[in-house]
Amino acid sequence: MIAGKPLPGVRHEPLFGHARPPASRAPQAGSAADARPQGNGAIVRRWFRLRLSLVQQLVLLVLAFSSLSILAVLGIMANRYLQDVSEQALRNTQIVAQQMARAAATPLQQMDRRALMVLTRTALAQPGMQLAQVHSPDGEILAQAMAHDAVHAGGDEIMHPVLHEASGMPIGQVVVRSDGAALRQVSRSLWWTCGSLFVGGLLAVGVSGWWVARRVSAPLCELAAAVDQLAQGEAAQVENRGTAEIGRLQRGFNRAALALAHQRSELERQVRQATAQIKLRNVQLQAADQAKSRMLAAASHDLRQPLHALTLFTDALQSSESDPARIERVARVRECVDALDRLFTGLLDLAQLDAGTMQPVVRTFALDALFDELSRNFRAMAEERDLRLVVRKTDVRVRCDYVMLLRMLNNLVSNALRYTVCGGVLVVARRRGERVRIDVIDSGIGIAEQHQQQVFEEFYQVDALASRAERGLGLGLATVRRLSQLLDIPVRLRSRPGHGTMVSLEVGGAASPLTAGPAAEAGDDAATPPAAVQRCADGLAGLTVLVIDDEVAILEGLELVLGQDGATVVTAQNRAQALARFCERRPDVVVCDLLLGAGDSGLEVLQVLRQLPPWQADPPGVLLVTGETSADRLREIASAAVMVLHKPVPPWLLRCRIAEAACARSPCRPAG
């Protein structure tokens, strides 16, 4: 084939002796042929999802483009070279065929077979020849020469006519076939050479690409390290080198790092100043809080002393008065004293909670017993205001601290009655699964939504219809919140102005056997003494009570109150008098104030009295009375393990506690 056109009489065969493959059938669905491309695609997708470094990405990019370029160039060059070699082999075969046809004209006319055999052997001896034949006009092979390893595969076969010398008519033809093995050997050598060149080129491109990528990425890596250093709060600068674009980026980073360092230093300075101011204000607030606590404790103690004396004198006056009009006036005085007592009790509760001296004693008891005591406490108050107080009977049992739960309900019912003009207050308990919900519902003036969270704060009050005296100090609900946190009791408040308020407590229910303790465990807030203690109080006659207090008014009040019950009261104002009075007449009960004159402590006086032989031989009952609310004093009292009453003490409660102390010392005598 010359210039892409087939030569006449030439049969062209493929360079390599491979038959054309048959048309492939369409692959069936779900075959392995379908699965393989999908698997390869998944591998490629996973490969591209790998987090490669910049150098690796640049090298891979260079290798990809370089490999495609090298493959394209080598493919084009190899194909062109093979075409040239194939065309050259074809021309050589044609030349041999032409020369053989001219040389065979005379022997063929003479039918000289020997000469024809010599001619075919001569043609076969030419380079790259595999077969040489001389055919008669009717196709008979007159002479033939063939290589020993001749295989018809891949060579070019040329048929050329033999013309008569005179007439120019065909008198036969010659057939010459070239050897395709040589061409295949050239092809194999060529492809091995191309493969070597491809691998070598890739290695050269890879090394050079890696070097270039390192040069390009080194400033970026240095910049990334500086960014990490800057993120850790350290100063960072990079050297200005690299290309124009990289240099611009480095200069911008250095300027930004300097600005950020300046802002950080300024911010740190401001933080240090703010921290110092916060510390200073914290110290000032702590000092102010301590001063407030000391002021409240001192004011509370100083106010409780005369109030305690007033309580005693009022009780003595009411007991000795027979005129109904004067009894009514004394009752009004007692109401005022009771109001002051409630205010001081609220302050004391918060002080005890702050000091951590109030710890819950959880036990199982019938809720109805607590409801009965709650009803007795506030029935008179509700009747005075023409209100209904309904405390529904219940058979549920709860597991909680009896005293603290009663104190919470006392505060809630007291608030409800204080802020209710008409209607009444309902206290009801409902079982909710394993818990018991106690609702205190009133028909009072209600609380606006913006105040419903703040009413549980200390000293917070909402302007309402109640007078200032009735509103108190705003400690009732604050005490409820603090006790609920201590007991882990959820408290919920729902209220609408003009429609009333409902406060709910959720207490743990109990199905264990009832273990209701004596009503004396109800605490100091009960309005009337329990029956068992009242029987002991009726037997105060004949008891000798040593009262140690530095306030003359309190000593006189106790002499009046206890003397009316038939007790003999011996008084002392300091440690020396207490020692003398104790030795003169051994008392049944010692009632001692915590703070005595000249900085003396009632606990220390009691400790000295305990060292006396008469005390050790027959210890009397001990009762400590105090008006202190400071945290340190409350902790000191709690660690003394003695019966404590907080001023102002209601006279009935004082009688009960003295009777209890006497009963603890010896069996109670029967009343009368």
XYZ file of C-alpha atoms in Angstrom:
672
model
C 0.000 0.000 0.000
C 1.505 3.307 -1.132
C 0.209 6.696 -0.033
C -2.754 5.046 1.637
C -4.023 3.370 -1.626
C -4.044 -0.411 -2.190
C -1.734 -1.729 -4.907
C -3.210 -3.901 -7.656
C -2.792 -7.605 -7.153
C -1.728 -7.187 -3.527
C -3.574 -8.963 -0.701
C -3.080 -7.035 2.535
C -3.263 -8.853 5.833
C -3.011 -7.539 9.393
C 0.396 -6.997 10.880
C -0.315 -9.397 13.726
C -2.054 -12.602 12.901
C -5.100 -12.091 15.163
C -8.581 -12.584 13.936
C -11.127 -9.847 14.537
C -13.029 -10.646 17.708
C -16.692 -11.433 17.302
C -19.244 -8.842 18.288
C -19.683 -9.005 22.015
C -23.073 -9.734 23.412
C -24.787 -7.223 25.653
C -23.955 -8.011 29.269
C -26.790 -9.325 31.347
C -28.105 -7.322 34.243
C -26.405 -8.121 37.509
C -23.412 -9.771 35.837
C -19.832 -9.472 37.061
C -19.081 -7.113 34.160
C -21.539 -4.620 35.637
C -20.237 -5.023 39.147
C -16.613 -4.382 38.187
C -17.051 -0.797 36.894
C -19.187 0.030 39.889
C -16.481 -1.255 42.216
C -13.816 0.693 40.349
C -15.948 3.835 40.522
C -16.331 3.405 44.255
C -12.564 3.028 44.603
C -12.015 6.184 42.573
C -14.530 8.090 44.668
C -12.858 6.926 47.871
C -9.475 7.900 46.437
C -10.623 11.421 45.657
C -12.110 11.750 49.110
C -8.695 11.166 50.691
C -7.204 14.170 52.415
C -3.958 14.649 50.469
C -1.354 17.273 51.151
C -0.718 20.092 48.722
C 2.559 18.516 47.549
C 0.831 15.197 46.902
C -1.983 16.879 45.009
C 0.435 18.865 42.831
C 2.579 15.797 42.100
C -0.481 13.725 41.228
C -1.764 16.493 38.984
C 1.580 16.766 37.147
C 1.848 12.993 36.806
C -1.673 12.733 35.438
C -1.159 15.345 32.726
C 2.368 14.155 31.972
C 1.330 10.518 31.633
C -1.433 11.458 29.213
C 0.920 13.634 27.184
C 3.703 11.036 27.068
C 1.269 8.291 26.121
C -0.167 10.412 23.326
C 3.263 11.349 21.909
C 4.669 7.831 22.155
C 1.537 6.347 20.607
C 1.622 8.701 17.639
C 5.348 8.201 17.059
C 5.174 4.403 17.396
C 2.225 4.165 15.040
C 3.967 6.344 12.464
C 7.147 4.345 12.735
C 5.318 1.039 12.314
C 3.511 2.408 9.276
C 6.838 3.432 7.731
C 8.381 0.024 8.418
C 5.343 -1.752 6.989
C 5.374 0.395 3.850
C 9.105 -0.181 3.380
C 8.643 -3.949 3.676
C 5.820 -3.773 1.122
C 7.962 -1.833 -1.354
C 10.792 -4.324 -0.963
C 8.422 -7.197 -1.675
C 7.071 -5.405 -4.751
C 10.581 -4.776 -6.082
C 11.516 -8.430 -5.617
C 8.310 -9.487 -7.393
C 8.968 -7.129 -10.341
C 12.557 -8.239 -10.725
C 11.548 -11.891 -10.499
C 8.814 -11.386 -13.154
C 11.276 -9.829 -15.637
C 13.853 -12.534 -14.998
C 11.271 -15.342 -15.376
C 10.010 -14.250 -18.828
C 12.609 -16.189 -20.908
C 12.704 -19.399 -18.794
C 8.908 -19.411 -18.698
C 8.691 -19.145 -22.505
C 11.139 -22.034 -22.788
C 9.501 -23.876 -19.890
C 12.919 -24.224 -18.274
C 11.936 -25.441 -14.860
C 15.515 -25.645 -13.626
C 16.099 -21.981 -14.386
C 12.811 -21.115 -12.731
C 13.850 -23.022 -9.563
C 17.131 -21.147 -9.499
C 15.182 -17.905 -9.902
C 12.808 -18.692 -6.986
C 15.720 -19.630 -4.733
C 17.446 -16.384 -5.640
C 14.285 -14.408 -4.777
C 13.891 -16.318 -1.484
C 17.450 -15.383 -0.587
C 16.473 -11.714 -0.520
C 16.066 -10.255 3.034
C 12.643 -10.698 4.552
C 11.316 -13.129 1.909
C 9.380 -16.207 2.948
C 7.918 -17.628 -0.292
C 8.648 -17.364 -4.053
C 6.548 -19.138 -6.740
C 6.213 -19.162 -10.529
C 2.778 -20.020 -11.917
C 1.767 -21.015 -15.463
C -1.113 -19.197 -17.159
C -3.511 -21.890 -15.990
C -2.298 -21.540 -12.379
C 0.096 -24.498 -12.203
C 3.067 -23.966 -9.908
C 6.105 -24.448 -12.110
C 8.727 -23.560 -9.487
C 8.621 -22.791 -5.782
C 11.037 -21.888 -2.991
C 9.878 -21.621 0.654
C 11.577 -20.974 3.945
C 11.696 -23.933 6.349
C 9.719 -22.115 9.110
C 7.348 -20.444 6.734
C 3.967 -19.664 8.295
C 1.462 -17.514 6.491
C 0.906 -14.967 9.268
C 1.343 -11.256 8.982
C 3.410 -10.996 5.743
C 2.557 -9.180 2.472
C 1.925 -11.421 -0.573
C 2.569 -9.830 -4.001
C 1.383 -11.398 -7.304
C 2.988 -9.948 -10.440
C 2.286 -11.051 -14.055
C 5.073 -12.349 -16.323
C 4.833 -10.700 -19.786
C 6.015 -12.081 -23.149
C 9.094 -10.217 -24.318
C 7.804 -9.683 -27.846
C 4.044 -9.415 -27.600
C 3.745 -8.183 -23.987
C 0.980 -10.675 -23.271
C 0.851 -12.416 -19.854
C 2.383 -15.879 -20.026
C 2.240 -16.551 -16.241
C 2.736 -14.896 -12.877
C 5.072 -14.869 -9.913
C 4.039 -14.852 -6.244
C 6.313 -13.377 -3.566
C 5.450 -13.325 0.163
C 7.365 -11.392 2.787
C 8.121 -12.694 6.296
C 5.800 -11.051 8.981
C 7.892 -12.310 11.926
C 10.502 -9.650 11.381
C 7.850 -6.960 11.406
C 6.384 -8.363 14.613
C 9.816 -8.405 16.217
C 10.275 -4.772 15.287
C 6.856 -3.994 16.777
C 7.680 -5.738 20.058
C 10.987 -3.957 20.355
C 9.284 -0.677 19.618
C 6.661 -1.131 22.343
C 9.269 -2.177 24.898
C 11.200 0.948 24.043
C 8.051 3.071 24.373
C 7.255 1.523 27.758
C 10.751 2.230 29.030
C 10.555 5.786 27.776
C 7.123 6.186 29.447
C 8.333 4.936 32.833
C 11.495 6.984 32.641
C 9.553 10.058 31.640
C 7.107 9.603 34.513
C 9.965 9.234 36.980
C 11.636 12.356 35.665
C 8.381 14.300 35.688
C 7.504 13.002 39.177
C 10.852 14.012 40.658
C 10.790 17.416 39.026
C 7.129 17.893 39.969
C 7.846 16.947 43.577
C 10.703 19.441 43.680
C 8.558 22.203 42.192
C 5.642 21.356 44.493
C 7.921 21.490 47.509
C 9.187 24.887 46.438
C 5.640 26.136 45.945
C 4.132 24.596 49.097
C 6.966 25.369 51.536
C 5.836 28.988 52.120
C 2.233 27.826 52.463
C 3.208 25.162 55.015
C 5.184 27.757 56.936
C 2.170 30.055 56.820
C -0.127 27.253 58.063
C 2.223 26.545 60.985
C 2.208 30.245 61.839
C -1.611 30.256 61.778
C -1.671 27.294 64.196
C 0.780 29.099 66.442
C -1.383 32.204 66.287
C -4.471 30.150 67.154
C -2.716 28.938 70.322
C -2.303 32.521 71.465
C 1.378 32.891 70.577
C 2.976 35.636 68.499
C 3.759 34.519 64.942
C 5.530 36.048 61.921
C 6.609 34.481 58.616
C 9.563 35.275 56.368
C 8.605 37.210 53.258
C 9.760 34.944 50.430
C 8.243 33.067 47.535
C 6.360 34.186 44.471
C 4.609 37.519 44.195
C 1.241 36.063 45.172
C 2.690 34.089 48.097
C 4.690 37.115 49.219
C 1.561 39.239 49.201
C -0.213 36.630 51.312
C 2.713 36.511 53.765
C 2.806 40.275 54.136
C -0.942 40.369 54.733
C -0.641 37.641 57.357
C 2.141 39.486 59.176
C 0.067 42.667 59.305
C -2.996 40.770 60.532
C -0.913 38.920 63.153
C 0.514 42.199 64.473
C -2.957 43.743 64.665
C -4.336 40.643 66.387
C -1.461 40.605 68.883
C -2.127 44.252 69.683
C -5.837 43.576 70.149
C -5.078 40.526 72.302
C -2.757 42.490 74.558
C -5.338 45.252 74.848
C -8.075 42.721 75.599
C -5.901 40.993 78.209
C -5.256 44.354 79.829
C -8.986 45.074 79.928
C -9.696 41.582 81.285
C -7.114 42.082 84.024
C -8.663 45.408 84.937
C -12.178 43.929 84.900
C -11.022 40.943 86.965
C -9.406 43.231 89.504
C -12.577 45.320 89.684
C -14.718 42.196 90.060
C -12.471 40.897 92.829
C -12.610 44.265 94.562
C -16.380 44.426 94.252
C -16.668 40.825 95.383
C -14.642 41.646 98.477
C -16.783 44.717 99.034
C -19.979 42.694 98.577
C -18.746 40.025 100.964
C -17.848 42.681 103.496
C -21.236 44.334 103.005
C -22.994 40.971 103.317
C -21.084 40.169 106.491
C -21.833 43.635 107.843
C -25.496 43.155 106.952
C -25.542 39.768 108.665
C -23.858 41.205 111.751
C -26.239 44.156 111.749
C -29.291 41.922 111.375
C -28.003 39.552 114.038
C -27.284 42.401 116.443
C -30.578 44.127 115.680
C -32.452 40.851 115.966
C -30.855 40.071 119.322
C -31.410 43.567 120.688
C -35.046 43.577 119.549
C -35.776 40.053 120.730
C -34.757 40.821 124.302
C -37.480 43.427 125.051
C -39.975 41.541 122.872
C -39.384 38.405 124.917
C -39.942 40.359 128.116
C -43.070 41.956 126.600
C -44.411 38.496 125.753
C -43.906 37.299 129.317
C -45.495 40.372 130.907
C -48.449 40.236 128.500
C -49.111 36.608 129.382
C -48.838 37.337 133.096
C -51.150 40.348 132.752
C -53.751 38.359 130.823
C -53.658 35.528 133.349
C -54.171 37.881 136.298
C -56.837 40.116 134.691
C -60.553 39.546 135.236
C -62.068 42.665 133.627
C -63.408 41.686 130.140
C -62.550 45.072 128.626
C -58.990 44.893 129.863
C -58.711 41.283 128.772
C -59.746 42.395 125.272
C -57.080 45.112 125.269
C -54.462 42.640 126.453
C -55.544 40.274 123.659
C -54.913 43.053 121.114
C -51.484 43.588 122.599
C -50.809 39.863 122.301
C -51.844 39.953 118.642
C -49.244 42.643 117.999
C -46.655 40.654 119.918
C -47.547 37.524 117.924
C -47.121 39.481 114.661
C -43.655 40.559 115.755
C -42.931 36.982 116.774
C -43.808 35.768 113.273
C -41.463 38.322 111.726
C -38.584 37.245 113.933
C -39.366 33.585 113.275
C -39.033 34.214 109.539
C -35.659 35.867 110.064
C -34.556 32.984 112.259
C -35.585 30.383 109.675
C -33.517 32.064 106.965
C -30.581 32.467 109.335
C -30.699 28.771 110.225
C -30.883 27.806 106.557
C -27.914 30.050 105.754
C -25.926 28.585 108.632
C -26.739 25.013 107.602
C -27.948 24.111 111.082
C -31.414 23.106 109.884
C -31.138 19.531 108.623
C -34.148 17.421 107.590
C -35.209 14.387 109.605
C -37.155 12.292 107.106
C -39.736 9.845 108.399
C -43.096 8.397 107.411
C -46.234 9.874 108.955
C -49.922 10.357 108.284
C -50.538 13.628 106.484
C -53.899 14.001 108.207
C -52.184 14.522 111.588
C -50.214 17.416 110.138
C -53.404 18.802 108.570
C -55.132 18.725 111.969
C -52.337 20.746 113.512
C -52.401 23.156 110.564
C -56.137 23.659 111.033
C -55.729 24.355 114.758
C -52.992 26.894 114.050
C -55.073 29.090 111.727
C -58.709 28.416 112.575
C -58.894 31.428 114.905
C -57.169 33.704 112.385
C -59.642 32.700 109.660
C -62.641 33.280 111.939
C -61.408 36.746 112.886
C -61.342 37.676 109.180
C -64.722 36.056 108.409
C -62.987 33.593 106.064
C -63.418 29.863 105.620
C -60.436 27.605 106.218
C -61.086 24.125 104.802
C -58.454 21.458 105.433
C -59.786 18.271 103.883
C -59.300 14.946 105.579
C -56.944 12.524 103.875
C -55.645 9.016 104.432
C -52.385 9.345 102.502
C -49.003 8.897 104.093
C -45.933 10.862 103.149
C -42.226 10.548 103.750
C -40.747 13.906 104.650
C -39.513 16.055 107.521
C -42.595 16.721 109.660
C -41.370 20.016 111.126
C -40.179 21.523 107.838
C -43.287 20.478 105.905
C -45.509 21.963 108.623
C -43.461 25.171 108.530
C -43.877 25.417 104.750
C -47.642 24.898 104.960
C -47.877 27.338 107.882
C -46.245 30.032 105.758
C -48.431 29.268 102.733
C -51.704 29.279 104.706
C -50.659 32.407 106.608
C -49.952 34.220 103.337
C -53.204 32.980 101.815
C -55.293 34.249 104.751
C -53.401 37.539 104.877
C -54.101 38.366 101.223
C -57.684 37.058 101.025
C -60.516 39.555 101.533
C -63.524 37.278 101.043
C -64.043 33.596 100.445
C -61.501 31.360 102.080
C -58.563 28.982 101.832
C -58.622 25.304 100.845
C -55.875 22.810 101.717
C -56.165 19.458 99.956
C -53.895 16.501 99.210
C -54.089 14.271 96.129
C -52.033 11.215 95.273
C -50.147 11.442 91.970
C -48.531 8.075 91.325
C -45.748 7.604 93.853
C -45.970 11.211 95.033
C -48.540 13.291 96.887
C -49.481 16.787 95.741
C -50.573 19.247 98.434
C -52.479 22.285 97.137
C -53.070 25.504 99.088
C -55.803 27.379 97.194
C -57.185 30.788 98.111
C -59.715 33.218 96.651
C -57.518 36.222 97.357
C -56.274 39.149 95.340
C -53.883 37.038 93.231
C -50.379 37.735 91.961
C -49.546 39.275 88.599
C -47.445 37.148 86.251
C -44.434 39.471 86.388
C -44.221 38.981 90.168
C -44.790 35.210 90.378
C -41.100 34.308 90.348
C -39.910 37.231 92.442
C -42.279 36.591 95.359
C -40.017 33.686 96.370
C -37.085 36.053 96.844
C -36.134 37.355 100.262
C -37.719 40.654 101.355
C -39.675 40.949 98.094
C -43.210 42.279 98.480
C -45.984 43.119 96.057
C -48.087 46.187 96.786
C -51.530 44.843 97.565
C -54.630 45.500 99.606
C -53.094 44.200 102.804
C -51.704 46.724 105.227
C -48.012 47.069 105.972
C -48.402 45.333 109.317
C -50.148 42.385 107.716
C -47.651 42.032 104.880
C -44.668 41.449 107.146
C -41.130 41.402 105.765
C -41.620 39.232 102.691
C -39.877 36.175 104.153
C -42.679 33.585 104.156
C -42.411 32.415 100.549
C -38.627 32.825 100.604
C -38.527 30.369 103.511
C -40.826 28.016 101.572
C -38.457 28.086 98.602
C -35.372 27.468 100.741
C -37.026 24.589 102.605
C -38.269 23.075 99.328
C -34.712 23.080 97.996
C -33.477 21.452 101.185
C -36.187 18.761 101.030
C -36.118 18.412 97.218
C -39.826 19.244 96.997
C -41.025 20.911 93.764
C -43.064 24.076 94.352
C -45.423 25.423 91.684
C -47.401 28.663 91.814
C -50.374 29.545 89.626
C -52.254 32.780 90.097
C -54.507 35.287 88.345
C -55.064 38.783 89.686
C -58.544 39.002 91.157
C -59.126 35.225 90.985
C -56.855 33.814 93.678
C -53.680 31.765 93.944
C -52.780 28.082 94.125
C -49.417 26.861 95.446
C -48.639 23.151 95.026
C -46.067 21.001 96.820
C -45.115 17.510 95.624
C -44.059 15.284 98.513
C -42.873 11.712 98.320
C -45.639 9.248 99.133
C -45.157 6.281 101.458
C -46.865 2.922 101.832
C -44.780 1.769 104.805
C -46.324 1.348 108.267
C -47.235 4.580 109.963
C -44.542 5.978 112.253
C -46.078 9.250 113.330
C -43.990 10.671 116.135
C -45.169 12.749 119.000
C -46.727 16.020 118.164
C -43.891 17.711 119.996
C -41.839 17.143 116.840
C -44.041 19.653 115.097
C -41.595 22.336 116.168
C -41.879 25.750 117.687
C -44.417 27.097 115.224
C -47.473 25.305 116.603
C -50.035 27.652 118.023
C -51.179 25.321 120.784
C -49.109 22.816 122.783
C -49.635 19.076 122.182
C -51.779 17.256 124.710
C -48.993 15.064 126.113
C -46.780 18.065 126.801
C -49.726 20.019 128.210
C -50.154 17.378 130.903
C -46.530 17.911 131.945
C -47.054 21.698 131.830
C -49.918 21.327 134.297
C -47.457 19.780 136.707
C -45.012 22.710 136.990
C -46.124 23.288 140.547
C -43.368 22.398 142.956
C -40.549 22.616 140.408
C -37.499 24.744 141.134
C -36.287 26.601 138.045
C -32.938 28.428 137.916
C -33.155 31.261 135.353
C -29.834 32.805 134.213
C -30.216 36.020 132.177
C -28.585 39.447 132.275
C -31.877 41.244 131.442
C -33.774 42.201 134.609
C -37.068 42.579 132.721
C -36.856 39.023 131.419
C -36.079 37.680 134.890
C -39.084 39.500 136.326
C -41.344 38.294 133.512
C -40.291 34.675 134.018
C -40.873 34.967 137.745
C -44.428 36.162 137.078
C -45.277 33.570 134.392
C -43.754 30.528 136.061
C -44.791 31.664 139.530
C -48.438 31.665 138.424
C -48.032 27.960 137.571
C -46.693 27.151 141.044
C -43.002 26.907 140.161
C -40.251 28.366 142.345
C -38.036 30.648 140.262
C -34.433 31.378 141.289
C -32.741 34.099 139.196
C -29.099 34.891 138.399
C -27.570 37.563 136.151
C -24.000 36.274 135.760
C -21.736 33.278 136.291
C -20.943 33.990 139.956
C -24.601 34.371 140.901
C -25.482 31.206 138.962
C -22.866 29.172 140.864
C -24.058 30.576 144.175
C -27.781 30.013 143.448
C -27.156 26.471 142.219
C -25.275 25.549 145.375
C -27.862 27.212 147.622
C -30.834 25.411 146.124
C -30.412 22.620 143.633
C -32.893 23.281 140.753
C -34.942 20.812 138.745
C -34.483 22.777 135.509
C -31.883 25.367 134.446
C -33.047 27.986 131.911
C -30.013 29.911 130.643
C -29.590 32.715 128.114
C -26.833 32.309 125.512
C -25.265 35.761 125.853
C -24.713 37.095 129.350
C -23.137 40.313 130.558
C -19.418 41.110 130.241
C -19.099 38.859 127.162
C -19.843 35.701 129.120
C -21.480 32.740 127.345
C -24.362 30.697 128.674
C -22.802 27.524 127.232
C -19.631 28.172 129.232
C -21.675 28.787 132.399
C -23.500 25.492 131.860
C -20.169 23.747 131.341
C -18.916 25.119 134.684
C -22.129 24.053 136.426
C -21.733 20.526 135.053
C -18.447 20.236 136.953
C -20.165 20.760 140.328
C -20.703 17.609 142.440
C -24.453 18.307 142.987
C -24.965 18.460 139.217
C -23.048 15.243 138.644
C -24.986 13.509 141.409
C -28.417 14.566 140.110
C -28.250 16.441 136.746
C -31.113 18.905 136.231
C -32.922 19.528 132.977
C -31.314 22.162 130.739
C -32.979 24.682 128.443
C -31.018 27.271 126.420
C -32.777 30.474 125.345
C -31.231 32.797 122.765
C -32.032 35.642 120.426
C -28.988 35.082 118.185
C -29.388 34.592 114.422
C -25.772 34.795 113.233
C -24.455 31.725 111.418
C -21.515 31.189 113.782
C -23.726 31.343 116.862
C -26.294 28.984 115.345
C -23.576 26.430 114.551
C -22.239 26.750 118.088
C -25.725 26.164 119.500
C -26.337 23.170 117.221
C -23.107 21.522 118.378
C -24.019 21.974 122.084
C -26.687 19.212 121.969
C -29.082 20.986 124.349
C -32.731 21.949 124.032
C -32.917 25.439 122.476
C -35.668 28.061 122.312
C -35.393 31.222 120.235
C -36.663 34.529 121.572
C -39.349 35.708 121.749
C -40.681 32.479 123.264
C -44.465 32.119 123.674
C -45.209 31.476 127.367
C -47.151 28.285 126.635
C -44.176 26.931 124.670
C -41.791 27.884 127.467
C -43.969 25.989 129.965
C -44.019 22.955 127.651
C -40.259 22.883 127.201
C -39.629 23.285 130.935
C -42.052 20.431 131.550
C -40.249 18.322 128.931
C -36.893 19.040 130.562
C -38.316 18.054 133.944
C -39.886 14.907 132.471
C -36.571 13.973 130.847
C -34.897 14.276 134.255
C -37.536 12.242 136.123
C -40.949 10.694 135.357
C -43.756 13.238 134.976
C -45.927 13.688 137.949
C -49.645 13.352 137.381
C -51.527 16.600 136.970
C -53.188 17.997 140.064
